[in-house]
């Protein structure tokens, strides 16, 4: 009697163990596709669209090295002597600017006229985001999102210029700037030089599946240069 009871208990335990393992296996099989899909999607976003963050990070440290190490003068001393901030200019890519924290002290973001025809943001006042800034209005605003031309600067005022350009994927080199930016540079007396560029996914020339998922063994995407 005791032997039969022990055998029955042992059989139940074995069955319970096997059942638990089967449930675990089924759970893994059910979750694995969603896990792989999520990882592939995250990698695709990181691979294709993080160029702006990388570029502004690179620019931040480049400016610091250039202004402080190579010239031996701090940005604060130079800004005080000149009486104004230096400008990092963008055209149609204004909406991908991450935040003012990505610019060194005494540098400001400025806008060049581009194909965008709506109302652009304005610089913070001397009060930054404090309550006192609500009583100060240096520029024009409207509630129709219509373009205000006081937002724009001349390219001759810019120290750096950022934009998204077409590139040659074989050489991974920028080969063609947007027409409006090319005209700006052509009209300016400065000798512009490339500081940095990063690959940015060209959505128009990349298939939907390649945009959505990162397929390491069948990666076929087009890029622009940021």
mmCIF file of C-alpha atoms in Angstrom:
data_model
loop_
_atom_site.group_PDB
_atom_site.id
_atom_site.type_symbol
_atom_site.label_atom_id
_atom_site.label_comp_id
_atom_site.label_asym_id
_atom_site.label_seq_id
_atom_site.Cartn_x
_atom_site.Cartn_y
_atom_site.Cartn_z
ATOM 1 C CA UNK A 1 0.000 0.000 0.000
ATOM 2 C CA UNK A 2 2.746 2.411 0.956
ATOM 3 C CA UNK A 3 4.743 1.454 -2.139
ATOM 4 C CA UNK A 4 1.757 2.056 -4.416
ATOM 5 C CA UNK A 5 1.097 5.412 -2.801
ATOM 6 C CA UNK A 6 4.746 6.466 -3.152
ATOM 7 C CA UNK A 7 4.736 5.411 -6.810
ATOM 8 C CA UNK A 8 1.578 7.435 -7.448
ATOM 9 C CA UNK A 9 3.075 10.500 -5.773
ATOM 10 C CA UNK A 10 6.274 10.081 -7.786
ATOM 11 C CA UNK A 11 4.292 9.782 -11.027
ATOM 12 C CA UNK A 12 2.332 12.938 -10.197
ATOM 13 C CA UNK A 13 5.555 14.814 -9.447
ATOM 14 C CA UNK A 14 7.113 13.666 -12.720
ATOM 15 C CA UNK A 15 3.994 14.658 -14.633
ATOM 16 C CA UNK A 16 3.972 18.056 -12.920
ATOM 17 C CA UNK A 17 7.639 18.604 -13.810
ATOM 18 C CA UNK A 18 7.086 17.639 -17.449
ATOM 19 C CA UNK A 19 3.969 19.812 -17.618
ATOM 20 C CA UNK A 20 5.850 22.808 -16.191
ATOM 21 C CA UNK A 21 8.645 22.371 -18.719
ATOM 22 C CA UNK A 22 6.169 22.152 -21.592
ATOM 23 C CA UNK A 23 4.437 25.334 -20.414
ATOM 24 C CA UNK A 24 7.787 27.082 -20.140
ATOM 25 C CA UNK A 25 8.765 25.940 -23.635
ATOM 26 C CA UNK A 26 5.443 27.092 -25.077
ATOM 27 C CA UNK A 27 5.821 30.436 -23.325
ATOM 28 C CA UNK A 28 9.331 30.910 -24.728
ATOM 29 C CA UNK A 29 8.170 29.950 -28.223
ATOM 30 C CA UNK A 30 5.274 32.422 -27.970
ATOM 31 C CA UNK A 31 7.415 35.305 -26.676
ATOM 32 C CA UNK A 32 10.525 34.728 -28.798
ATOM 33 C CA UNK A 33 9.100 36.225 -32.040
ATOM 34 C CA UNK A 34 7.896 39.352 -30.221
ATOM 35 C CA UNK A 35 11.260 39.689 -28.452
ATOM 36 C CA UNK A 36 13.209 39.350 -31.687
ATOM 37 C CA UNK A 37 10.863 41.774 -33.438
ATOM 38 C CA UNK A 38 11.281 44.341 -30.669
ATOM 39 C CA UNK A 39 15.073 44.031 -30.683
ATOM 40 C CA UNK A 40 15.195 44.265 -34.471
ATOM 41 C CA UNK A 41 12.949 47.342 -34.430
ATOM 42 C CA UNK A 42 15.037 49.064 -31.755
ATOM 43 C CA UNK A 43 18.288 48.379 -33.600
ATOM 44 C CA UNK A 44 16.757 49.644 -36.861
ATOM 45 C CA UNK A 45 15.748 52.929 -35.213
ATOM 46 C CA UNK A 46 19.177 53.309 -33.627
ATOM 47 C CA UNK A 47 21.011 52.470 -36.840
ATOM 48 C CA UNK A 48 18.905 54.676 -39.078
ATOM 49 C CA UNK A 49 17.872 57.751 -37.131
ATOM 50 C CA UNK A 50 20.380 58.610 -34.386
ATOM 51 C CA UNK A 51 22.616 60.713 -36.648
ATOM 52 C CA UNK A 52 21.346 64.070 -35.263
ATOM 53 C CA UNK A 53 22.185 63.096 -31.677
ATOM 54 C CA UNK A 54 25.610 61.810 -32.718
ATOM 55 C CA UNK A 55 26.336 64.920 -34.744
ATOM 56 C CA UNK A 56 25.343 67.426 -32.069
ATOM 57 C CA UNK A 57 27.359 65.468 -29.491
ATOM 58 C CA UNK A 58 30.368 65.514 -31.817
ATOM 59 C CA UNK A 59 29.896 69.222 -32.488
ATOM 60 C CA UNK A 60 29.701 69.999 -28.774
ATOM 61 C CA UNK A 61 33.122 68.512 -28.064
ATOM 62 C CA UNK A 62 34.592 69.790 -31.331
ATOM 63 C CA UNK A 63 33.679 73.373 -30.414
ATOM 64 C CA UNK A 64 35.173 72.999 -26.959
ATOM 65 C CA UNK A 65 38.431 71.585 -28.343
ATOM 66 C CA UNK A 66 38.598 74.164 -31.114
ATOM 67 C CA UNK A 67 37.845 77.186 -28.953
ATOM 68 C CA UNK A 68 39.747 76.297 -25.821
ATOM 69 C CA UNK A 69 42.617 73.978 -26.753
ATOM 70 C CA UNK A 70 43.629 75.092 -30.234
ATOM 71 C CA UNK A 71 43.152 78.814 -29.726
ATOM 72 C CA UNK A 72 43.988 78.831 -26.026
ATOM 73 C CA UNK A 73 41.051 81.089 -25.175
ATOM 74 C CA UNK A 74 37.878 80.044 -23.394
ATOM 75 C CA UNK A 75 34.530 80.500 -25.113
ATOM 76 C CA UNK A 76 33.461 82.800 -22.269
ATOM 77 C CA UNK A 77 36.420 85.161 -22.786
ATOM 78 C CA UNK A 78 35.907 85.255 -26.546
ATOM 79 C CA UNK A 79 32.167 85.814 -26.237
ATOM 80 C CA UNK A 80 32.678 88.648 -23.770
ATOM 81 C CA UNK A 81 35.203 90.304 -26.069
ATOM 82 C CA UNK A 82 32.899 90.036 -29.060
ATOM 83 C CA UNK A 83 29.774 90.939 -27.103
ATOM 84 C CA UNK A 84 27.590 88.280 -28.664
ATOM 85 C CA UNK A 85 27.042 84.531 -28.923
ATOM 86 C CA UNK A 86 28.216 82.456 -31.839
ATOM 87 C CA UNK A 87 25.618 80.771 -34.015
ATOM 88 C CA UNK A 88 25.055 77.179 -35.045
ATOM 89 C CA UNK A 89 22.706 77.436 -38.037
ATOM 90 C CA UNK A 90 20.190 74.986 -39.453
ATOM 91 C CA UNK A 91 17.701 75.122 -42.309
ATOM 92 C CA UNK A 92 14.930 72.611 -42.875
ATOM 93 C CA UNK A 93 16.279 70.257 -40.188
ATOM 94 C CA UNK A 94 15.291 72.566 -37.327
ATOM 95 C CA UNK A 95 12.801 70.066 -35.889
ATOM 96 C CA UNK A 96 15.516 67.462 -35.244
ATOM 97 C CA UNK A 97 17.507 69.748 -32.975
ATOM 98 C CA UNK A 98 17.507 67.847 -29.642
ATOM 99 C CA UNK A 99 17.919 70.680 -27.095
ATOM 100 C CA UNK A 100 20.075 73.657 -26.151
ATOM 101 C CA UNK A 101 21.982 71.352 -23.794
ATOM 102 C CA UNK A 102 23.754 70.028 -26.898
ATOM 103 C CA UNK A 103 25.409 73.399 -27.547
ATOM 104 C CA UNK A 104 28.324 74.768 -25.512
ATOM 105 C CA UNK A 105 27.909 77.887 -23.442
ATOM 106 C CA UNK A 106 27.824 81.097 -25.502
ATOM 107 C CA UNK A 107 26.589 79.284 -28.617
ATOM 108 C CA UNK A 108 23.022 79.592 -29.875
ATOM 109 C CA UNK A 109 20.891 77.890 -32.483
ATOM 110 C CA UNK A 110 19.853 80.081 -35.424
ATOM 111 C CA UNK A 111 17.661 79.531 -38.470
ATOM 112 C CA UNK A 112 18.364 79.989 -42.153
ATOM 113 C CA UNK A 113 15.511 80.466 -44.582
ATOM 114 C CA UNK A 114 14.478 77.084 -45.994
ATOM 115 C CA UNK A 115 11.542 75.414 -47.717
ATOM 116 C CA UNK A 116 9.689 75.319 -44.385
ATOM 117 C CA UNK A 117 7.127 78.109 -44.350
ATOM 118 C CA UNK A 118 5.697 77.953 -40.840
ATOM 119 C CA UNK A 119 6.435 79.749 -37.589
ATOM 120 C CA UNK A 120 9.764 78.824 -36.027
ATOM 121 C CA UNK A 121 10.662 78.857 -32.316
ATOM 122 C CA UNK A 122 12.297 81.892 -30.806
ATOM 123 C CA UNK A 123 15.293 82.215 -28.506
ATOM 124 C CA UNK A 124 14.779 82.298 -24.751
ATOM 125 C CA UNK A 125 14.855 85.723 -23.160
ATOM 126 C CA UNK A 126 17.524 86.720 -20.633
ATOM 127 C CA UNK A 127 15.249 85.198 -17.983
ATOM 128 C CA UNK A 128 15.387 81.772 -19.686
ATOM 129 C CA UNK A 129 12.243 79.837 -18.746
ATOM 130 C CA UNK A 130 11.467 81.783 -15.562
ATOM 131 C CA UNK A 131 8.100 83.448 -15.045
ATOM 132 C CA UNK A 132 9.583 86.882 -15.818
ATOM 133 C CA UNK A 133 10.168 85.814 -19.411
ATOM 134 C CA UNK A 134 6.396 85.844 -20.033
ATOM 135 C CA UNK A 135 6.389 89.635 -19.853
ATOM 136 C CA UNK A 136 9.130 89.965 -22.492
ATOM 137 C CA UNK A 137 8.442 89.559 -26.202
ATOM 138 C CA UNK A 138 11.291 90.427 -28.519
ATOM 139 C CA UNK A 139 9.824 89.056 -31.734
ATOM 140 C CA UNK A 140 6.574 88.563 -33.556
ATOM 141 C CA UNK A 141 4.184 85.732 -32.807
ATOM 142 C CA UNK A 142 0.892 84.666 -34.333
ATOM 143 C CA UNK A 143 -1.721 82.031 -33.578
ATOM 144 C CA UNK A 144 -1.945 80.818 -37.197
ATOM 145 C CA UNK A 145 1.534 79.245 -37.313
ATOM 146 C CA UNK A 146 2.448 81.598 -40.146
ATOM 147 C CA UNK A 147 6.033 82.385 -41.032
ATOM 148 C CA UNK A 148 7.755 85.232 -39.189
ATOM 149 C CA UNK A 149 10.862 86.520 -40.988
ATOM 150 C CA UNK A 150 12.506 87.918 -37.858
ATOM 151 C CA UNK A 151 13.564 84.345 -36.988
ATOM 152 C CA UNK A 152 16.131 84.164 -39.807
ATOM 153 C CA UNK A 153 19.798 85.137 -39.855
ATOM 154 C CA UNK A 154 22.312 85.612 -42.651
ATOM 155 C CA UNK A 155 24.722 82.761 -43.286
ATOM 156 C CA UNK A 156 27.589 85.225 -42.819
ATOM 157 C CA UNK A 157 26.653 85.264 -39.117
ATOM 158 C CA UNK A 158 26.966 81.479 -38.766
ATOM 159 C CA UNK A 159 29.960 79.685 -37.301
ATOM 160 C CA UNK A 160 28.591 76.203 -38.066
ATOM 161 C CA UNK A 161 25.967 74.901 -40.484
ATOM 162 C CA UNK A 162 23.993 71.669 -40.098
ATOM 163 C CA UNK A 163 21.769 70.012 -42.690
ATOM 164 C CA UNK A 164 20.743 66.702 -44.237
ATOM 165 C CA UNK A 165 22.309 66.081 -47.641
ATOM 166 C CA UNK A 166 22.236 63.359 -50.285
ATOM 167 C CA UNK A 167 25.262 61.080 -50.233
ATOM 168 C CA UNK A 168 27.150 58.569 -52.310
ATOM 169 C CA UNK A 169 26.652 55.258 -50.467
ATOM 170 C CA UNK A 170 29.643 53.660 -52.172
ATOM 171 C CA UNK A 171 32.061 56.254 -50.789
ATOM 172 C CA UNK A 172 29.812 57.385 -47.933
ATOM 173 C CA UNK A 173 30.548 61.001 -48.802
ATOM 174 C CA UNK A 174 28.209 63.947 -48.967
ATOM 175 C CA UNK A 175 27.815 64.908 -52.615
ATOM 176 C CA UNK A 176 24.828 67.196 -52.867
ATOM 177 C CA UNK A 177 23.487 69.806 -50.477
ATOM 178 C CA UNK A 178 19.887 71.025 -50.560
ATOM 179 C CA UNK A 179 19.537 73.752 -53.173
ATOM 180 C CA UNK A 180 18.760 76.532 -50.714
ATOM 181 C CA UNK A 181 21.785 75.679 -48.535
ATOM 182 C CA UNK A 182 24.061 75.431 -51.584
ATOM 183 C CA UNK A 183 22.954 78.911 -52.602
ATOM 184 C CA UNK A 184 23.637 80.235 -49.110
ATOM 185 C CA UNK A 185 27.144 78.779 -49.097
ATOM 186 C CA UNK A 186 27.788 80.002 -52.644
ATOM 187 C CA UNK A 187 26.853 83.554 -51.668
ATOM 188 C CA UNK A 188 29.039 83.526 -48.569
ATOM 189 C CA UNK A 189 32.683 84.574 -48.518
ATOM 190 C CA UNK A 190 33.690 81.977 -45.936
ATOM 191 C CA UNK A 191 35.588 78.809 -46.839
ATOM 192 C CA UNK A 192 33.336 76.144 -45.332
ATOM 193 C CA UNK A 193 34.875 72.824 -44.337
ATOM 194 C CA UNK A 194 33.319 69.533 -43.259
ATOM 195 C CA UNK A 195 33.600 68.932 -39.501
ATOM 196 C CA UNK A 196 31.602 65.697 -39.190
ATOM 197 C CA UNK A 197 28.895 63.671 -40.864
ATOM 198 C CA UNK A 198 26.856 60.606 -39.945
ATOM 199 C CA UNK A 199 24.647 58.263 -41.934
ATOM 200 C CA UNK A 200 20.913 58.954 -41.818
ATOM 201 C CA UNK A 201 18.440 56.521 -43.352
ATOM 202 C CA UNK A 202 16.944 57.622 -46.668
ATOM 203 C CA UNK A 203 13.313 56.609 -46.199
ATOM 204 C CA UNK A 204 12.272 57.446 -49.756
ATOM 205 C CA UNK A 205 14.796 55.029 -51.285
ATOM 206 C CA UNK A 206 14.535 52.216 -48.732
ATOM 207 C CA UNK A 207 11.891 49.498 -48.683
ATOM 208 C CA UNK A 208 9.313 49.389 -45.888
ATOM 209 C CA UNK A 209 10.600 46.154 -44.344
ATOM 210 C CA UNK A 210 14.156 47.508 -44.243
ATOM 211 C CA UNK A 211 12.945 50.720 -42.588
ATOM 212 C CA UNK A 212 10.909 48.866 -39.983
ATOM 213 C CA UNK A 213 13.299 46.036 -39.070
ATOM 214 C CA UNK A 214 17.052 45.550 -38.855
ATOM 215 C CA UNK A 215 17.871 42.485 -40.951
ATOM 216 C CA UNK A 216 21.616 41.882 -40.443
ATOM 217 C CA UNK A 217 21.954 39.175 -43.100
ATOM 218 C CA UNK A 218 19.955 41.048 -45.721
ATOM 219 C CA UNK A 219 20.595 44.714 -45.034
ATOM 220 C CA UNK A 220 19.877 46.845 -48.079
ATOM 221 C CA UNK A 221 19.185 50.465 -47.185
ATOM 222 C CA UNK A 222 19.970 53.842 -48.680
ATOM 223 C CA UNK A 223 21.479 56.640 -46.625
ATOM 224 C CA UNK A 224 21.830 60.383 -46.631
ATOM 225 C CA UNK A 225 24.505 62.301 -44.742
ATOM 226 C CA UNK A 226 23.686 64.349 -41.683
#
